[in-house]
Short mmCIF file of C-alpha atoms and ligand atoms in Angstrom, two decimals:
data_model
loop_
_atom_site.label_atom_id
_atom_site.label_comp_id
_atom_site.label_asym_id
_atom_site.label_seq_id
_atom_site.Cartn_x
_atom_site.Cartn_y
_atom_site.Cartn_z
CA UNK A 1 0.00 0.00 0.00
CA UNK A 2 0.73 3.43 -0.66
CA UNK A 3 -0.31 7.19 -0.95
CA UNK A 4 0.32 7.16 -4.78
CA UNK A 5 -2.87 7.06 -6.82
CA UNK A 6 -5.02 8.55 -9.66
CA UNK A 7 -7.70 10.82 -9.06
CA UNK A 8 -9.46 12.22 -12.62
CA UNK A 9 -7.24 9.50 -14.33
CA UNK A 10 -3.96 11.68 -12.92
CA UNK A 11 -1.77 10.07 -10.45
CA UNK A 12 -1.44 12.14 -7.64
CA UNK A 13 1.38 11.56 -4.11
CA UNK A 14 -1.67 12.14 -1.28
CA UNK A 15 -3.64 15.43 -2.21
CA UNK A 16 -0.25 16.68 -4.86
CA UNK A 17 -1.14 16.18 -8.44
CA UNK A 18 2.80 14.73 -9.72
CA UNK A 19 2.34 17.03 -12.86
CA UNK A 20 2.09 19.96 -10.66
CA UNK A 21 5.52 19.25 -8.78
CA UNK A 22 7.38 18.03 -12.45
CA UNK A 23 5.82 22.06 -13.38
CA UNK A 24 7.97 23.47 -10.03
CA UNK A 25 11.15 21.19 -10.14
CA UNK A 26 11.52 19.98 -13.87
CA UNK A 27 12.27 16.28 -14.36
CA UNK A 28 13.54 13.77 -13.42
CA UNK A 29 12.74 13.71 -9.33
CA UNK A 30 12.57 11.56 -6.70
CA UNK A 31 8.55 12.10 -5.04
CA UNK A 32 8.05 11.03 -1.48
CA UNK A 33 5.08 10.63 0.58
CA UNK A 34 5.30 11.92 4.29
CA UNK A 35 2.06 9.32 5.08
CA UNK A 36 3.45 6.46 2.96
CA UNK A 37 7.09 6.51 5.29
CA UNK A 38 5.39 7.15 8.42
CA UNK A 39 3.24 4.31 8.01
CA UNK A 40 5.63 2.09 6.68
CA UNK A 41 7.56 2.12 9.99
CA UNK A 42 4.24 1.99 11.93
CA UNK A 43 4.00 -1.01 10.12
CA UNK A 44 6.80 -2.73 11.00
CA UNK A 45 6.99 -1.42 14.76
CA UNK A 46 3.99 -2.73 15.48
CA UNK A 47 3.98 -6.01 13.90
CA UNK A 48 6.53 -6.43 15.90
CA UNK A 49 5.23 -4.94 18.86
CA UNK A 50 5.09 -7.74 21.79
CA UNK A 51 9.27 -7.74 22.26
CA UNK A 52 9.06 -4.05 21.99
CA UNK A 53 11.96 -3.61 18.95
CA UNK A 54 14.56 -0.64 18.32
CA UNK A 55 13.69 -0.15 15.10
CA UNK A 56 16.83 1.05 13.16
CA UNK A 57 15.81 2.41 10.10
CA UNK A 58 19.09 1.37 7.33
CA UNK A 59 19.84 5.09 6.29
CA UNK A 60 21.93 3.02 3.26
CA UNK A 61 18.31 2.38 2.14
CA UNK A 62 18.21 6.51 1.94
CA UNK A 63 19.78 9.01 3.77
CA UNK A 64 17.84 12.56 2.77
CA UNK A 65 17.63 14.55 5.89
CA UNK A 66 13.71 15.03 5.51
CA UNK A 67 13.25 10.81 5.30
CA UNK A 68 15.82 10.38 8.24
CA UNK A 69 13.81 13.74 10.23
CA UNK A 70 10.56 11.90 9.56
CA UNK A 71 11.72 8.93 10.95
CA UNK A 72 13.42 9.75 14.02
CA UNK A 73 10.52 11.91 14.89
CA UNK A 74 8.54 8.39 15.15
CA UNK A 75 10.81 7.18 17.14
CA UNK A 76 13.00 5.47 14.88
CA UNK A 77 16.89 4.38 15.79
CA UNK A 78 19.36 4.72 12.71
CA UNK A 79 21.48 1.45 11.27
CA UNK A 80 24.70 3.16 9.77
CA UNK A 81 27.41 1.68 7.70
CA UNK A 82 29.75 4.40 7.19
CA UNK A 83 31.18 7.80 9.52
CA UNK A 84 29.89 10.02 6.64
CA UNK A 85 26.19 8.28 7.91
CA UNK A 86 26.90 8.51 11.41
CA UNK A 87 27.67 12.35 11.26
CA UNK A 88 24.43 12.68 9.33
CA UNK A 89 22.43 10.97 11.64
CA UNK A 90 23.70 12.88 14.48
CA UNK A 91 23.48 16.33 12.51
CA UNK A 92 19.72 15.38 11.84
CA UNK A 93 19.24 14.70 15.44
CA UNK A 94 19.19 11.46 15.82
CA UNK A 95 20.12 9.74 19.45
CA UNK A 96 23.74 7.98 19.43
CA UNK A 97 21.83 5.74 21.53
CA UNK A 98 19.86 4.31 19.10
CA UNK A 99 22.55 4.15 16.21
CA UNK A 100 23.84 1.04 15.33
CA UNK A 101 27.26 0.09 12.84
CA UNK A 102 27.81 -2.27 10.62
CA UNK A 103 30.44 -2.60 8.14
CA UNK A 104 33.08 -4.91 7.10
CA UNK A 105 35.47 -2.65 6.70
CA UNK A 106 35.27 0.46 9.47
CA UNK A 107 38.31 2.54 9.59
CA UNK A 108 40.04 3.80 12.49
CA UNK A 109 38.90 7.07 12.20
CA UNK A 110 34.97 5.97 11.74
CA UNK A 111 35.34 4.31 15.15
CA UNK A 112 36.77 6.33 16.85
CA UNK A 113 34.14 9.02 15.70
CA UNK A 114 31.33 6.53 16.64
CA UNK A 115 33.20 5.76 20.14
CA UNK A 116 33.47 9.70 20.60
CA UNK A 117 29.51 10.02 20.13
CA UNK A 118 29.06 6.87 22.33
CA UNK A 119 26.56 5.15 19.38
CA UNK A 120 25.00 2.22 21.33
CA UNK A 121 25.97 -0.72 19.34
CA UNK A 122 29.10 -1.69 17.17
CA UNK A 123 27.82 -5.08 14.96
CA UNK A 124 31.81 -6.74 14.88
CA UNK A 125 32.82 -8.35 11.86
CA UNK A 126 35.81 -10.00 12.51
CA UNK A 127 38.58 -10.53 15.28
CA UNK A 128 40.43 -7.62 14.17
CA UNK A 129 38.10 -5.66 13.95
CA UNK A 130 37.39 -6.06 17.72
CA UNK A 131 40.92 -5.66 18.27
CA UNK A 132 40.92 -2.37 16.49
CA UNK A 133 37.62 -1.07 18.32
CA UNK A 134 39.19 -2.34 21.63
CA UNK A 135 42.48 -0.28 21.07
CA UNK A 136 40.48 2.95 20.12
CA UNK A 137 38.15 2.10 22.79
CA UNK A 138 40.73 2.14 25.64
CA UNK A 139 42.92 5.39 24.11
CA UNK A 140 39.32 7.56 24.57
CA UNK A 141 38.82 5.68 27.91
CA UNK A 142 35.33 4.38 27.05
CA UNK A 143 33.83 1.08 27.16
CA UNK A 144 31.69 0.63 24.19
CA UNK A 145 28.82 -2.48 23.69
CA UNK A 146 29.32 -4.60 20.57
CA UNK A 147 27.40 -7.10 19.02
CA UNK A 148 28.97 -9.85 16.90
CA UNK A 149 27.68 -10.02 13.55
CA UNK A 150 26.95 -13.80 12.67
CA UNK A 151 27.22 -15.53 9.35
CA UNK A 152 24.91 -18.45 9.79
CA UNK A 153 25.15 -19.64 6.84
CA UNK A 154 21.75 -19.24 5.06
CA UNK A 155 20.98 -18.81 1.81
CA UNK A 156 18.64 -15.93 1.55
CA UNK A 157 17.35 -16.60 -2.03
CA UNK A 158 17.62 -13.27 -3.01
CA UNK A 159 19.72 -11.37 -5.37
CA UNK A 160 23.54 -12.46 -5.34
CA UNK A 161 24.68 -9.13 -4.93
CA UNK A 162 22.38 -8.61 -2.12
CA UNK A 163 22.13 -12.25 -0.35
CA UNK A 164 25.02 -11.93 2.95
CA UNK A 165 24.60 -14.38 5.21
CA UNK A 166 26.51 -17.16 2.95
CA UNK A 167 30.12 -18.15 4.31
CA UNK A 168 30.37 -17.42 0.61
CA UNK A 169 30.04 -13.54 1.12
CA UNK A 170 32.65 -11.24 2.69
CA UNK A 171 30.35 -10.63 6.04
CA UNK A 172 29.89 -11.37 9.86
CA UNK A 173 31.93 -14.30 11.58
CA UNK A 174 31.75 -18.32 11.79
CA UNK A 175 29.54 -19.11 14.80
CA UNK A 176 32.76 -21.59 15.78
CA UNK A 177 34.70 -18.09 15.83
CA UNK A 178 32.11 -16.09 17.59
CA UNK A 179 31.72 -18.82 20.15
CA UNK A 180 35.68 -18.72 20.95
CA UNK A 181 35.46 -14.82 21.01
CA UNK A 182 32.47 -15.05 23.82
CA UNK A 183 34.44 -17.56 25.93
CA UNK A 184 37.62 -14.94 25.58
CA UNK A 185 35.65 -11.72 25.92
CA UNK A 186 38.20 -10.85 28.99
CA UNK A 187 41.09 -9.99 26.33
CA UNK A 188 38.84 -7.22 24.88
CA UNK A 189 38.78 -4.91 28.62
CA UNK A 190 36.77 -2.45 26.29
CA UNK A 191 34.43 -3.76 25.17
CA UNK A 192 31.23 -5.36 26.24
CA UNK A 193 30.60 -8.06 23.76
CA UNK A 194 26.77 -8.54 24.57
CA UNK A 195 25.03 -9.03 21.77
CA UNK A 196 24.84 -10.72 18.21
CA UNK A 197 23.84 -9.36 14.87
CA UNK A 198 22.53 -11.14 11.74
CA UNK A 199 21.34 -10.29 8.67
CA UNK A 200 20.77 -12.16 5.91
CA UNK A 201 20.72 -9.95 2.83
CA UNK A 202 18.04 -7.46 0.89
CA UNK A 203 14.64 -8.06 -0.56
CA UNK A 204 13.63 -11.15 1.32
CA UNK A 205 10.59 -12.62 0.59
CA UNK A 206 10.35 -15.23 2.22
CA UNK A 207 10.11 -15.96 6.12
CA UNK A 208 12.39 -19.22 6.22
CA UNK A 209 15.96 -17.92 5.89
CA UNK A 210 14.70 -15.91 9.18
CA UNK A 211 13.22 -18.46 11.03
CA UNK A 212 16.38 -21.18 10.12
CA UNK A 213 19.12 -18.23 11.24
CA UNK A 214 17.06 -17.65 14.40
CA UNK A 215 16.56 -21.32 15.43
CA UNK A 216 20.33 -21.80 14.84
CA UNK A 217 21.48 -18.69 16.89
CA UNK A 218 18.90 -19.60 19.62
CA UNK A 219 20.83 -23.31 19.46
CA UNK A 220 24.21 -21.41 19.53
CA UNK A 221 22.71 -18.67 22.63
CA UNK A 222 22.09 -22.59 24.38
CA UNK A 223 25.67 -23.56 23.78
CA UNK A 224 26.64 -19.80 25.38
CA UNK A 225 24.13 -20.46 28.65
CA UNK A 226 25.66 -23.38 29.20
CA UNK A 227 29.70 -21.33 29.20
CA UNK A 228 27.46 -19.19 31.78
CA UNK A 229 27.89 -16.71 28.65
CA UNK A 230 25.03 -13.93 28.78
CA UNK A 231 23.99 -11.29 26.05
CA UNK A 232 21.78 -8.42 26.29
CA UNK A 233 20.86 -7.47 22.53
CA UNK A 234 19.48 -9.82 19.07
CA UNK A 235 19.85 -7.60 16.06
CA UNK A 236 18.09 -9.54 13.70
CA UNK A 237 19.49 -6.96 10.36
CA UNK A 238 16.67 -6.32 8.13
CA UNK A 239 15.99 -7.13 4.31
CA UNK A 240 12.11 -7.40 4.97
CA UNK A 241 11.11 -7.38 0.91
CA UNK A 242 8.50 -5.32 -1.12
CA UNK A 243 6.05 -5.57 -3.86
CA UNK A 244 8.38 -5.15 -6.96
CA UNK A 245 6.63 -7.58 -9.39
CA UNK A 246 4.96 -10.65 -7.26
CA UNK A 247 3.25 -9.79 -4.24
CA UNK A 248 5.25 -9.99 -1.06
CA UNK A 249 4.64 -11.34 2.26
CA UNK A 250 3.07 -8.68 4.90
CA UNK A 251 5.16 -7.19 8.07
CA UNK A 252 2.22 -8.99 9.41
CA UNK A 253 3.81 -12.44 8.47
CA UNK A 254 6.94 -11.77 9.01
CA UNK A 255 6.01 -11.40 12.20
CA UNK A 256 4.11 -13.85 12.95
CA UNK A 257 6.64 -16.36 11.79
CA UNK A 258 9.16 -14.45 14.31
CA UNK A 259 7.77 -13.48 17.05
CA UNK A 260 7.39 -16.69 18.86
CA UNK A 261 11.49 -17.58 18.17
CA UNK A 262 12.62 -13.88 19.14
CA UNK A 263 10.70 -14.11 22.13
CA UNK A 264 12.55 -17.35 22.73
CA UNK A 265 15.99 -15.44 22.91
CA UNK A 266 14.77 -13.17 25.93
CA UNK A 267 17.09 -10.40 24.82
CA UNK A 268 16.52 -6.65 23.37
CA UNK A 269 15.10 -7.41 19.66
CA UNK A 270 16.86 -4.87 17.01
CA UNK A 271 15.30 -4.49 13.74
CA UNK A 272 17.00 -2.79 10.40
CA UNK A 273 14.19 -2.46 7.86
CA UNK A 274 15.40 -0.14 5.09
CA UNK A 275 13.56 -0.93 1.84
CA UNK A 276 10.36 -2.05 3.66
CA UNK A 277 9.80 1.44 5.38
CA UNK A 278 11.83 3.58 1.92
CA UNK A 279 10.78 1.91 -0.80
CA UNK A 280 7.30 2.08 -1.47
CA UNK A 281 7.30 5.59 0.29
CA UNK A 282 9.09 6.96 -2.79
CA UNK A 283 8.72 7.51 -6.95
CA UNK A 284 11.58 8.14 -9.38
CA UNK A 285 9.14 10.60 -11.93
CA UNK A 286 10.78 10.91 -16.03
CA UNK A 287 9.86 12.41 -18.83
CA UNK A 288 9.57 11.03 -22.11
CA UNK A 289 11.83 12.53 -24.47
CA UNK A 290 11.26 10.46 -27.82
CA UNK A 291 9.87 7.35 -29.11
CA UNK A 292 12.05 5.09 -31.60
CA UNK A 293 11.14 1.99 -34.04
CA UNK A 294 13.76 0.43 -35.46
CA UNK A 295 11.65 -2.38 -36.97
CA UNK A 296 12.47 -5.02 -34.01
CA UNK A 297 12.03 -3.05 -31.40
CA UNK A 298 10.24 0.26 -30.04
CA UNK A 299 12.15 2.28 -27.47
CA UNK A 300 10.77 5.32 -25.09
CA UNK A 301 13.86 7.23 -24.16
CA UNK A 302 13.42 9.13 -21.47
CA UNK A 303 15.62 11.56 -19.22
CA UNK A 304 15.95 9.85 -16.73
CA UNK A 305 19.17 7.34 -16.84
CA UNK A 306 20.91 4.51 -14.79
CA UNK A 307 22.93 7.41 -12.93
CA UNK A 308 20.14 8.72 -11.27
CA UNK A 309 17.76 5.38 -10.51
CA UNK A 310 20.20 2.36 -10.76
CA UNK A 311 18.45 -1.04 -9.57
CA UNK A 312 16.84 -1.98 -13.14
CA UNK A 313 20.40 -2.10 -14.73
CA UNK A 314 22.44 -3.10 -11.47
CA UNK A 315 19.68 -6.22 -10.24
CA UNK A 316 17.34 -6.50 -12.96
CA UNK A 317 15.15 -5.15 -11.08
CA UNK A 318 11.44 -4.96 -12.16
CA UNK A 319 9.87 -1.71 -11.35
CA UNK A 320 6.77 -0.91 -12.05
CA UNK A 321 6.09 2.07 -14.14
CA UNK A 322 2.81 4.20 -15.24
CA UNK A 323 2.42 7.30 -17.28
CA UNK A 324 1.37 10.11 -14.73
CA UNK A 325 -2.18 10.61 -17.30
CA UNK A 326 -4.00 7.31 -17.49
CA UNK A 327 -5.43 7.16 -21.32
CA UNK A 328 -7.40 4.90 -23.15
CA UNK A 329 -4.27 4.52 -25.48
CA UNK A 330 -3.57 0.77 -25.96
CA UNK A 331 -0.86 -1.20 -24.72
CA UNK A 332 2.25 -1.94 -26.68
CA UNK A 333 5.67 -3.46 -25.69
CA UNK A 334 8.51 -1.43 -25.49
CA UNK A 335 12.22 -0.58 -23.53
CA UNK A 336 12.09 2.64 -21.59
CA UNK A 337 15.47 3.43 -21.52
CA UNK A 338 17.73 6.27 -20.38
CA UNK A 339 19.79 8.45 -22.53
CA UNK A 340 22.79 7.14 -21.64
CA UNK A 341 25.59 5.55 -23.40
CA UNK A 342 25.22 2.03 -22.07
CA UNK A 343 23.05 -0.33 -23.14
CA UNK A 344 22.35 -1.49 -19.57
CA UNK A 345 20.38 2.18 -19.44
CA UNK A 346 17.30 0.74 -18.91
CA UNK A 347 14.10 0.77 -16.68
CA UNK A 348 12.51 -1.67 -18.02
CA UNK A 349 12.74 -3.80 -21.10
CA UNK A 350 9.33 -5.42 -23.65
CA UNK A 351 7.13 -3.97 -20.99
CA UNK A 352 3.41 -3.46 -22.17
CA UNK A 353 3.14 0.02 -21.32
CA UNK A 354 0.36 2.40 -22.83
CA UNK A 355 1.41 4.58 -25.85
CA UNK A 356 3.10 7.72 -24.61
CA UNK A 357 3.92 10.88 -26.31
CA UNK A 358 6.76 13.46 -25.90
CA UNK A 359 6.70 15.77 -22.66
CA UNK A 360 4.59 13.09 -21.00
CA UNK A 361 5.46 11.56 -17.40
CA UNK A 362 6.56 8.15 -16.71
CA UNK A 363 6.41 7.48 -12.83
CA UNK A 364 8.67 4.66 -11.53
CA UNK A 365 6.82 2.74 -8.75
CA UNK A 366 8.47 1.77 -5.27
CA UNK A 367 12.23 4.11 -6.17
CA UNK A 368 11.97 5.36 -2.62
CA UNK A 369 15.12 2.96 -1.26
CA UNK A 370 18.12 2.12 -3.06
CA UNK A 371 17.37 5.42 -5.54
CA UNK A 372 18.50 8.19 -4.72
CA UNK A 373 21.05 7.31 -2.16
CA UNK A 374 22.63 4.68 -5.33
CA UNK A 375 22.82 8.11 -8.08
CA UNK A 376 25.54 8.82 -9.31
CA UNK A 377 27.34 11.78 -11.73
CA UNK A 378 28.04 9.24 -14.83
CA UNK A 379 28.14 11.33 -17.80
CA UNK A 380 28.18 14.52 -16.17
CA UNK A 381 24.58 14.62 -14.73
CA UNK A 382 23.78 16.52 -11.90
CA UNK A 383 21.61 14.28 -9.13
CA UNK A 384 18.25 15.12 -9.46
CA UNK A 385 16.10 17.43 -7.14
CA UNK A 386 14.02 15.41 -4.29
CA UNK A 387 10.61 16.63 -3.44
CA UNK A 388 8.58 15.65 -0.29
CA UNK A 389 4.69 15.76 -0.39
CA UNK A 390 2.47 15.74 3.04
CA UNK A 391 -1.08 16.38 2.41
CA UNK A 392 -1.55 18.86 0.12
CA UNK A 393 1.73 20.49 0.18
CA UNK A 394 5.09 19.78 -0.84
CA UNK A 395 8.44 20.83 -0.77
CA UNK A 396 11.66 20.53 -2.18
CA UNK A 397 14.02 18.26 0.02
CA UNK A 398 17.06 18.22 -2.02
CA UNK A 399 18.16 20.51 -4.66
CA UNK A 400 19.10 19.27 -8.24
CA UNK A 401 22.69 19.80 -8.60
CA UNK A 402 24.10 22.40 -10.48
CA UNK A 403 27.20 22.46 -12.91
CA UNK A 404 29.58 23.96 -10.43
CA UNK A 405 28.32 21.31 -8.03
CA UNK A 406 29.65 18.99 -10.92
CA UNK A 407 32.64 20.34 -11.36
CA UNK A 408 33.76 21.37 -7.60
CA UNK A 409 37.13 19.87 -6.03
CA UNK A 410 38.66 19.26 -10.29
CA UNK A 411 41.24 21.38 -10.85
CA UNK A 412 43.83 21.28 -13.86
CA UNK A 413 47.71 20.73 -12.19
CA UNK A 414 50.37 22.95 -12.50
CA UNK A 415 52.40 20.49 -14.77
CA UNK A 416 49.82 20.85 -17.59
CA UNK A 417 49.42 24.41 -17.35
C1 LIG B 501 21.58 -2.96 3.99
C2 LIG B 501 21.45 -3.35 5.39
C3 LIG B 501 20.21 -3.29 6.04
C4 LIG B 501 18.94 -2.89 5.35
O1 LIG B 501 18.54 -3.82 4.41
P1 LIG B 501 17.08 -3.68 3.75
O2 LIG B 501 17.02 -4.82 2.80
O3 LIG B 501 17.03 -2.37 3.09
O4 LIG B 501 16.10 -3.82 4.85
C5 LIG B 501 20.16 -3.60 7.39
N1 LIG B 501 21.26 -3.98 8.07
C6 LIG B 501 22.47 -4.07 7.47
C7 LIG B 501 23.63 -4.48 8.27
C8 LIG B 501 22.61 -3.76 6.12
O5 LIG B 501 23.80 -3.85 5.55
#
């Protein structure tokens, strides 16, 4: 569900008409519904409800200041994975207290930052990295809680480049390693090793890779008990899928299927939904520039490109998309693709989509995660402005760049002068 939807056969984000913000902001934009985000977390908070989760919203998923604002405002705890993120988060007011970081690869100077704030949770991914956080830990006399992250070993059936919890993929440690860590926690003076952290991978859509990683960590918490071995917090990541193409399963059932196992653990239940609260709360909105026929194929080419909404070309992803004026036209197959110079710019490839014309608007469904935060400059193209609707008004929430913004930090050197 979300606040997108035609009214007079034009699609409007809650009481804004999208025609009337392309007239303000020019194309392409990202288009975000204030109701859509805020009940998106509701959503999952309260599914979740009886263990009471921190609900870490993945800021990966998208980090504009307005989302992140809206978010924290609902009570909403931040998952970072970089310092740049963590100095966000903190500038847009969230708590250190409810920020949690995960990386594979966080540099001294990220920790030391998040050690400095006193975040409440580090999510460990290897041995030295707790050495490293230990170290830092000790120099700014703090003792800072850490989770280990756990690879369990389950296949999340996902994406490749977005399935994790494989011994096959670069992240979290061995549960034979983890276990040794927990028994020698006393070599780490630092740090309070009290919790583990799992998560799986992105776009899940399916309950079982949760409920086989929980039953085996509540096995391995057993095998802790029994080394008198205590923890405090279960962050179980997130990766909660979305609607793309198929239907996918509710917050509802997720958990449902969870609930009774997390419950199980007795500890402090984390949650790090990004795409599930971001995704459907957002629209990536193009214009068509031409339609082509070169006899096999027809092509709409439209200005919006890979750069600035990358998950068709990157996953294959399907996203659904729907001309902004619903007509009677009929429905033919065509590529809407980008303009440019790769043939992976595409949204979306022999796609029935009704006949469009020049200047009209092509709004790509459920952009809201992965979108905007993924842009990049490829062939010198400023990122596009952001726009955030609540009721009937909206506002711009990120500028489109400019071609100083572009060009800022290059400079010719001397020896070619
Ligand atoms: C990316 C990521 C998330 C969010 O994943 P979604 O699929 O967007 O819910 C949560 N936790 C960690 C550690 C991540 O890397």
């Amino acid at each position: 569900m979300h606040d997108f939807n035609f009214k007079n056969n034009e699609l409007y984000c809650e009481s804004v008409k999208v025609g009337a913000v392309a007239k303000k902001v020019g194309t392409p934009f990202y288009l975000y519904s204030h109701k859509t985000l805020v009940e998106h977390f509701q959503k999952i908070r309260d599914a979740f409800a009886p263990v009471n989760p921190l609900v870490c919203f993945a800021m990966k998923s998208n980090g504009n200041a307005a989302i992140l604002k809206t978010l924290i405002d609902q009570g909403a705890g931040i998952d970072i994975v970089s310092g740049g993120e963590l100095k966000k988060a903190i500038r847009v007011g969230a708590n250190p207290k409810t920020i949690c970081f995960a990386s594979a690869g966080k540099t001294q100077e990220e920790i030391a930052l998040a050690v400095k704030k006193g975040i409440l949770l580090f999510n460990v991914e290897s041995k030295e990295e707790l050495n490293a956080i230990n170290t830092i830990a000790k120099k700014l006399r703090k003792v800072v809680q850490v989770a280990l992250r756990i690879n369990p070993d389950v296949d999340a059936a996902t994406h490749k480049s977005i399935t994790t919890g494989t011994l096959k993929n670069k992240f979290g440690i061995d549960l034979k390693t983890a276990h040794e860590i927990l028994k020698n926690a006393k070599k780490y003076p630092s740090l309070e090793i009290n919790g583990l952290h799992v998560h799986l991978g992105s776009q899940i859509t399916s309950v079982k890779p949760y409920v086989f990683a929980l039953k085996k960590i509540i096995q391995f918490l057993e095998i802790l008990c029994a080394d008198s071995i205590c923890l405090r917090y279960l962050d179980i990541g997130g990766g909660f899928g979305i609607s793309y193409e198929k239907k996918a399963i509710t917050s509802k059932q997720f958990a449902k299927a969870l609930l009774p196992l997390l419950k199980m653990t007795g500890l402090k239940i984390i949650l790090e939904p990004g795409r599930f609260i971001a995704g459907p709360s957002g629209i990536f909105v193009t214009k068509v520039l031409y339609n082509k026929n070169n006899g096999v194929k027809k092509f709409v080419i439209v200005d919006g490109g890979m750069n600035d909404f990358a998950r068709p070309s990157l996953y294959n992803a399907y996203h659904e998309i729907i001309p902004t004026k619903k007509t009677a036209a009929k429905k033919i197959k065509v590529d809407v693709v980008g303009p440019i110079c790769e043939s992976g710019d595409f949204f979306a490839k022999d796609r029935p989509l009704s006949t469009v014309k020049k200047n009209a608007l092509l709004a790509i469904m459920r952009a809201g995660a992965y979108g905007s935060t993924m842009a990049s400059n490829y062939n010198i193209r400023p990122k596009v402005a952001e726009v955030m609707v609540k009721g009937n008004k909206f506002e711009i929430i990120k500028s489109r760049e400019t071609f100083n913004d572009l060009i800022r930090g290059e400079k010719i050197p001397r020896f070619l002068k």
